[in-house]
XYZ file of C-alpha atoms in Angstrom:
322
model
C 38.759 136.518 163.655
C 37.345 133.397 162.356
C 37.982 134.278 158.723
C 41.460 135.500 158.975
C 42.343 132.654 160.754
C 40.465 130.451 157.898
C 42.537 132.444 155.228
C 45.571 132.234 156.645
C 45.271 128.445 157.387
C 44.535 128.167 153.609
C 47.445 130.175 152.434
C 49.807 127.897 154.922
C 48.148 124.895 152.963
C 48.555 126.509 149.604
C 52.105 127.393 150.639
C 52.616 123.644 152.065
C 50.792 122.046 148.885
C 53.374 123.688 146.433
C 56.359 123.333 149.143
C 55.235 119.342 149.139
C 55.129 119.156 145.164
C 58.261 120.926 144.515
C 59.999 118.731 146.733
C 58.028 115.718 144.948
C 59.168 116.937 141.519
C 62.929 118.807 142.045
C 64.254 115.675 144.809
C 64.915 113.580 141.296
C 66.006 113.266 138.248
C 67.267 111.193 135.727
C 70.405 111.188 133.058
C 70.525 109.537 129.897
C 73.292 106.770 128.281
C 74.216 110.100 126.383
C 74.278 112.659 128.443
C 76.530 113.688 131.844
C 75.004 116.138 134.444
C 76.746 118.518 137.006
C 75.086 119.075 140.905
C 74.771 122.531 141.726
C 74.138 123.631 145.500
C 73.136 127.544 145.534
C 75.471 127.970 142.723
C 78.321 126.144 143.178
C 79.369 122.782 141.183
C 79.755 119.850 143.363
C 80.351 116.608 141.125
C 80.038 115.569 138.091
C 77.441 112.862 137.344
C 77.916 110.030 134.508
C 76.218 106.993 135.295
C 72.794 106.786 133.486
C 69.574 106.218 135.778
C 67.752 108.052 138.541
C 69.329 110.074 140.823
C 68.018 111.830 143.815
C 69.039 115.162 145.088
C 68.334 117.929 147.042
C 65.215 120.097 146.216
C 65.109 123.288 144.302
C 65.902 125.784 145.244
C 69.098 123.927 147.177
C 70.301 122.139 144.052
C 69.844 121.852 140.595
C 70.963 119.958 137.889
C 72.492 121.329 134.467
C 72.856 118.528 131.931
C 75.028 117.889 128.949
C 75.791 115.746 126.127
C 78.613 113.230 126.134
C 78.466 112.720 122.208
C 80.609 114.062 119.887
C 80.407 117.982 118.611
C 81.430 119.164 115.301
C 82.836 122.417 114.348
C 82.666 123.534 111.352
C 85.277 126.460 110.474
C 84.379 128.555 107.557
C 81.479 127.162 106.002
C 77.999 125.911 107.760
C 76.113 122.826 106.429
C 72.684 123.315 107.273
C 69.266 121.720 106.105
C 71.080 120.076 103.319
C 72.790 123.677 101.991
C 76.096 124.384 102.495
C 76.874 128.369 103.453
C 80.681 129.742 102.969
C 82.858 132.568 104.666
C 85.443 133.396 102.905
C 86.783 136.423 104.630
C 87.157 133.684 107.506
C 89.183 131.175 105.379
C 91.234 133.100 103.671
C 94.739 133.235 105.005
C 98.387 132.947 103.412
C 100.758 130.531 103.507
C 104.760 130.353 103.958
C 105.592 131.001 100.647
C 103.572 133.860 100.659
C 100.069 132.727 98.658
C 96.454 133.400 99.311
C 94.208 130.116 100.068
C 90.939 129.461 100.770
C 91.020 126.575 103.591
C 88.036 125.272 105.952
C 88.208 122.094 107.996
C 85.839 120.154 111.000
C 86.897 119.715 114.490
C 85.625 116.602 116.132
C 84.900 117.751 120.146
C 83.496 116.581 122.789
C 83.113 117.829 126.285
C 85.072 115.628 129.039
C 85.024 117.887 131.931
C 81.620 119.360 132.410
C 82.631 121.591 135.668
C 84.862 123.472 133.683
C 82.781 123.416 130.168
C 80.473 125.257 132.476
C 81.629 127.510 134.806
C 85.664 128.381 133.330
C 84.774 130.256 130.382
C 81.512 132.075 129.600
C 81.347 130.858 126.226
C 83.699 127.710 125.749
C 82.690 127.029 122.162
C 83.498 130.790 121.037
C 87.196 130.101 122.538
C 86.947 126.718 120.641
C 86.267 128.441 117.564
C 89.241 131.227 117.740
C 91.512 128.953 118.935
C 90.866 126.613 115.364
C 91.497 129.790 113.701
C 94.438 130.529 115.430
C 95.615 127.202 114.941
C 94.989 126.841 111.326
C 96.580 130.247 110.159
C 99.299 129.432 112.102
C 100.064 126.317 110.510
C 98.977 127.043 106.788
C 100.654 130.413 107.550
C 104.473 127.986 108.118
C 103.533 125.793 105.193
C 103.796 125.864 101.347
C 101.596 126.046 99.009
C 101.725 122.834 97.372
C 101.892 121.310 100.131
C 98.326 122.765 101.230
C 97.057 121.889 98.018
C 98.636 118.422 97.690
C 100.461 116.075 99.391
C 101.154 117.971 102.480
C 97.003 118.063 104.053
C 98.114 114.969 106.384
C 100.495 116.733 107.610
C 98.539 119.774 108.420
C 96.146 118.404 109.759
C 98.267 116.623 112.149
C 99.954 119.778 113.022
C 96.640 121.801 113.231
C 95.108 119.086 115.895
C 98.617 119.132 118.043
C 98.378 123.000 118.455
C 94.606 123.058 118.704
C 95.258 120.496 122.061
C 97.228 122.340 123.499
C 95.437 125.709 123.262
C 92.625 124.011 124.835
C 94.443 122.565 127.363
C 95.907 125.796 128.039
C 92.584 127.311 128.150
C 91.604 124.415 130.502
C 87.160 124.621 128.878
C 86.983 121.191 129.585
C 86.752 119.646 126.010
C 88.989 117.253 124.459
C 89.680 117.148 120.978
C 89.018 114.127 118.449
C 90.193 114.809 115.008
C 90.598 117.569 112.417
C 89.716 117.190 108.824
C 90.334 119.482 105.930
C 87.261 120.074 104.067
C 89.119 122.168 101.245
C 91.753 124.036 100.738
C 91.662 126.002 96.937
C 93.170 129.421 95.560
C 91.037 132.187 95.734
C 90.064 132.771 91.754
C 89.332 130.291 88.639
C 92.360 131.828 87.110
C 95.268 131.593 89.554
C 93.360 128.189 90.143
C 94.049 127.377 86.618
C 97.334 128.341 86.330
C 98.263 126.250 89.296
C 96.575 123.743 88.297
C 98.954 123.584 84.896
C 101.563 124.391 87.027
C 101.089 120.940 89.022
C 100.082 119.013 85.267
C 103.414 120.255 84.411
C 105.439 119.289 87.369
C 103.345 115.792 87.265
C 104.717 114.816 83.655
C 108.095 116.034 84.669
C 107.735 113.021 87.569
C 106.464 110.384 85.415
C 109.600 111.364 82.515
C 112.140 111.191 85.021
C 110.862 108.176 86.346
C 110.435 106.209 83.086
C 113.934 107.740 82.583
C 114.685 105.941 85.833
C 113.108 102.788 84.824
C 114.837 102.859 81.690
C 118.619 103.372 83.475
C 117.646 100.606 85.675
C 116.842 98.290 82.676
C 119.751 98.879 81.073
C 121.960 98.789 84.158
C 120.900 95.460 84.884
C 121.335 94.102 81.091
C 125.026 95.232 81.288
C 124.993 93.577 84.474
C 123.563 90.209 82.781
C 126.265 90.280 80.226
C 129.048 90.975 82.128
C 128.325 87.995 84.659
C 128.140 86.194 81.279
C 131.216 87.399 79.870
C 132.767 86.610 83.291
C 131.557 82.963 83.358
C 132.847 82.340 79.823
C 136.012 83.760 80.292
C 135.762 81.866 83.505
C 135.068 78.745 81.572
C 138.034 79.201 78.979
C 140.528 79.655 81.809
C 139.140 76.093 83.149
C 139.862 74.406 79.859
C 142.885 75.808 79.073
C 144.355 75.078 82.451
C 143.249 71.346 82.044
C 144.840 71.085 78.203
C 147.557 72.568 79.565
C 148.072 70.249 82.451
C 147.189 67.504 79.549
C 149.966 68.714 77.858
C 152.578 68.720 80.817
C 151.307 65.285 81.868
C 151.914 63.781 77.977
C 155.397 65.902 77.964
C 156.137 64.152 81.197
C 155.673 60.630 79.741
C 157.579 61.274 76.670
C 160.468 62.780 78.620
C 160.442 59.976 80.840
C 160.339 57.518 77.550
C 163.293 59.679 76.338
C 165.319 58.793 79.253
C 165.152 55.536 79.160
C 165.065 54.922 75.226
C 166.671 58.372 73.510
C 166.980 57.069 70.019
C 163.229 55.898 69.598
C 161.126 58.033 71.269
C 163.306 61.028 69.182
C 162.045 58.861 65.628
C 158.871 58.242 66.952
C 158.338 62.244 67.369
C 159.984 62.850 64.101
C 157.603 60.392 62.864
C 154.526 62.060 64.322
C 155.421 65.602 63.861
C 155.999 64.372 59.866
C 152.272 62.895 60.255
C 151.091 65.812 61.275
C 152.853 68.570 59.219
C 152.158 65.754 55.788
C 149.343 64.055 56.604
C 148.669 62.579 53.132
C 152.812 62.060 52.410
C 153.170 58.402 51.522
C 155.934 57.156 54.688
C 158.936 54.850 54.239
C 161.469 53.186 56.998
C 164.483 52.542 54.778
C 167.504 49.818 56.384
C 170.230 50.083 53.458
C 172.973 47.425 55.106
C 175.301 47.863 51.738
C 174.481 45.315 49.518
C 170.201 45.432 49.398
C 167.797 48.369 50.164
C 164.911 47.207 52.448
C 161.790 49.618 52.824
C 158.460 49.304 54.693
C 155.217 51.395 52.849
C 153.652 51.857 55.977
C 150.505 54.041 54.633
C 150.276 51.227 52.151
C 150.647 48.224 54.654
C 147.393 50.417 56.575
C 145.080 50.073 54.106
C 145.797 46.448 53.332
C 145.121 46.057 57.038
C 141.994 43.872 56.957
C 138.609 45.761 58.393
C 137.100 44.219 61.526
C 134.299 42.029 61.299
C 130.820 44.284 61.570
C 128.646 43.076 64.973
C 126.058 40.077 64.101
C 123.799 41.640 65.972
C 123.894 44.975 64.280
C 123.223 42.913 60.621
C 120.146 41.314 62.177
C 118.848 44.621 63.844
C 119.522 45.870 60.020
């Protein structure tokens, strides 16, 4: 009796020793500045933890903790960059676009997980669903877009489009992950040869550009020259309208004053004009004013009596500065 009761005060000691240190070592626990953990009592998620630190809890087998990162994932759709290598699947990437041509395209999701109750416990394999759903998404949108565009200009775009339809497939999907960003990686034809002959293709269209915009340029240029000369045309033509108006309101203001002299002196204004007008049309025609009175002809030389007129006296000061 003395030995049973011996063992089975041992076992109750060996079954309180390991009670005691698995209460010691399950009651805590601690999270990292990077990672988020999720309470579980008997199964069932309670809250969410986020702040770093210690934290206590109850002991196992009442709760346990299941911890995960709060950094961000990447998913890598058709290839997988690994140890430095880079493996591709094709078959994956391959899909065809609008205009109804084959293309090799890959891209990365940026990821992270911002619900970890649901990243755990609403899908059995969240980052499987993640994966189909960037397939779906890309196809989808390479599968409404054109070619060039895929191969060009248009990868913004996509890219855009890929991320708003990947968003809401999660959402829809409710995993608990939030997406950051998609990138295209690359997006190529599927031979050398059709990639050559698109290549060209684009060459081609690329000097058309660059002839129609010199073309362009050149219009411009010369649009704007004509423009220069016509402004100048206008402003000289603007200018000669300007002077002729003022001559010809020089003129009416001297054919005012010599109609006004008319009216009050007829006889001498009409001799001086017949004397100017005879100036004018015989400028070197020697000029006489005649008064015959019946008996003796008088006569004035007048271009004579002009050049006997005696010259002015030069400036004194002009001499000395000489």
């Amino acid at each position: 009796m003395l030995s049973l009761k011996r063992i089975y005060t041992t076992i109750g000691l060996v079954i309180l020793t390991v009670v005691l240190i698995i209460v010691a070592f399950t009651t805590w626990y601690t999270v990292d500045e990077s990672d988020q953990a999720v309470i579980l009592t008997f199964g069932k998620a309670e809250e969410a933890i986020t702040e770093p630190g210690l934290h206590f809890k109850l002991p196992w087998p009442i709760q346990n903790v299941e911890k995960l990162s709060k950094e961000t994932f990447s998913l890598q759709f058709g290839y997988e960059a690994k140890d430095g290598e880079i493996k591709d699947f094709p078959n994956e990437t391959k899909m065809i676009t609008g205009d109804e041509n084959i293309v090799l395209a890959d891209l990365v999701v940026q990821w992270k997980i911002t619900d970890p109750q649901k990243y755990l416990f609403n899908a059995e394999n969240p980052q499987k669903i993640l994966y189909d759903s960037t397939s779906a998404s890309l196809r989808s949108i390479i599968g409404s877009s054109k070619i060039d565009d895929a191969l060009t200009s248009g990868k913004a775009e996509i890219e855009a489009d890929v991320r708003e339809l990947l968003s809401s497939l999660v959402e829809k999907y409710d995993i608990g992950v939030s997406i950051l960003a998609v990138k295209l990686q690359d997006v190529e034809l599927p031979n050398k040869d059709v990639r050559k002959a698109f290549t060209d293709v684009t060459d081609a269209r690329e000097t058309s550009n660059t002839k129609i915009n010199e073309a362009q340029k050149y219009r411009n240029q010369k649009l704007n020259e004509a423009k220069g000369e016509e402004e100048a045309i206008k402003s000289r033509a603007e200018g000669e309208k300007t002077a002729r108006l003022e001559r010809a309101r020089g003129d009416v203001a001297v054919f005012n004053e010599l109609y006004d002299e008319y009216k009050n002196n007829p006889d001498i204004t009409r001799e001086r004009l017949v004397l100017e007008t005879l100036e004018q049309v015989l400028p070197t025609a020697e000029i006489y004013i005649m008064n015959d009175d019946g008996n003796t002809m008088k006569y004035f030389p007048i271009r004579q009596m002009e050049k006997e007129q005696p010259k002015p006296p030069e400036d004194e000061g002009s001499e000395e500065n000489e």
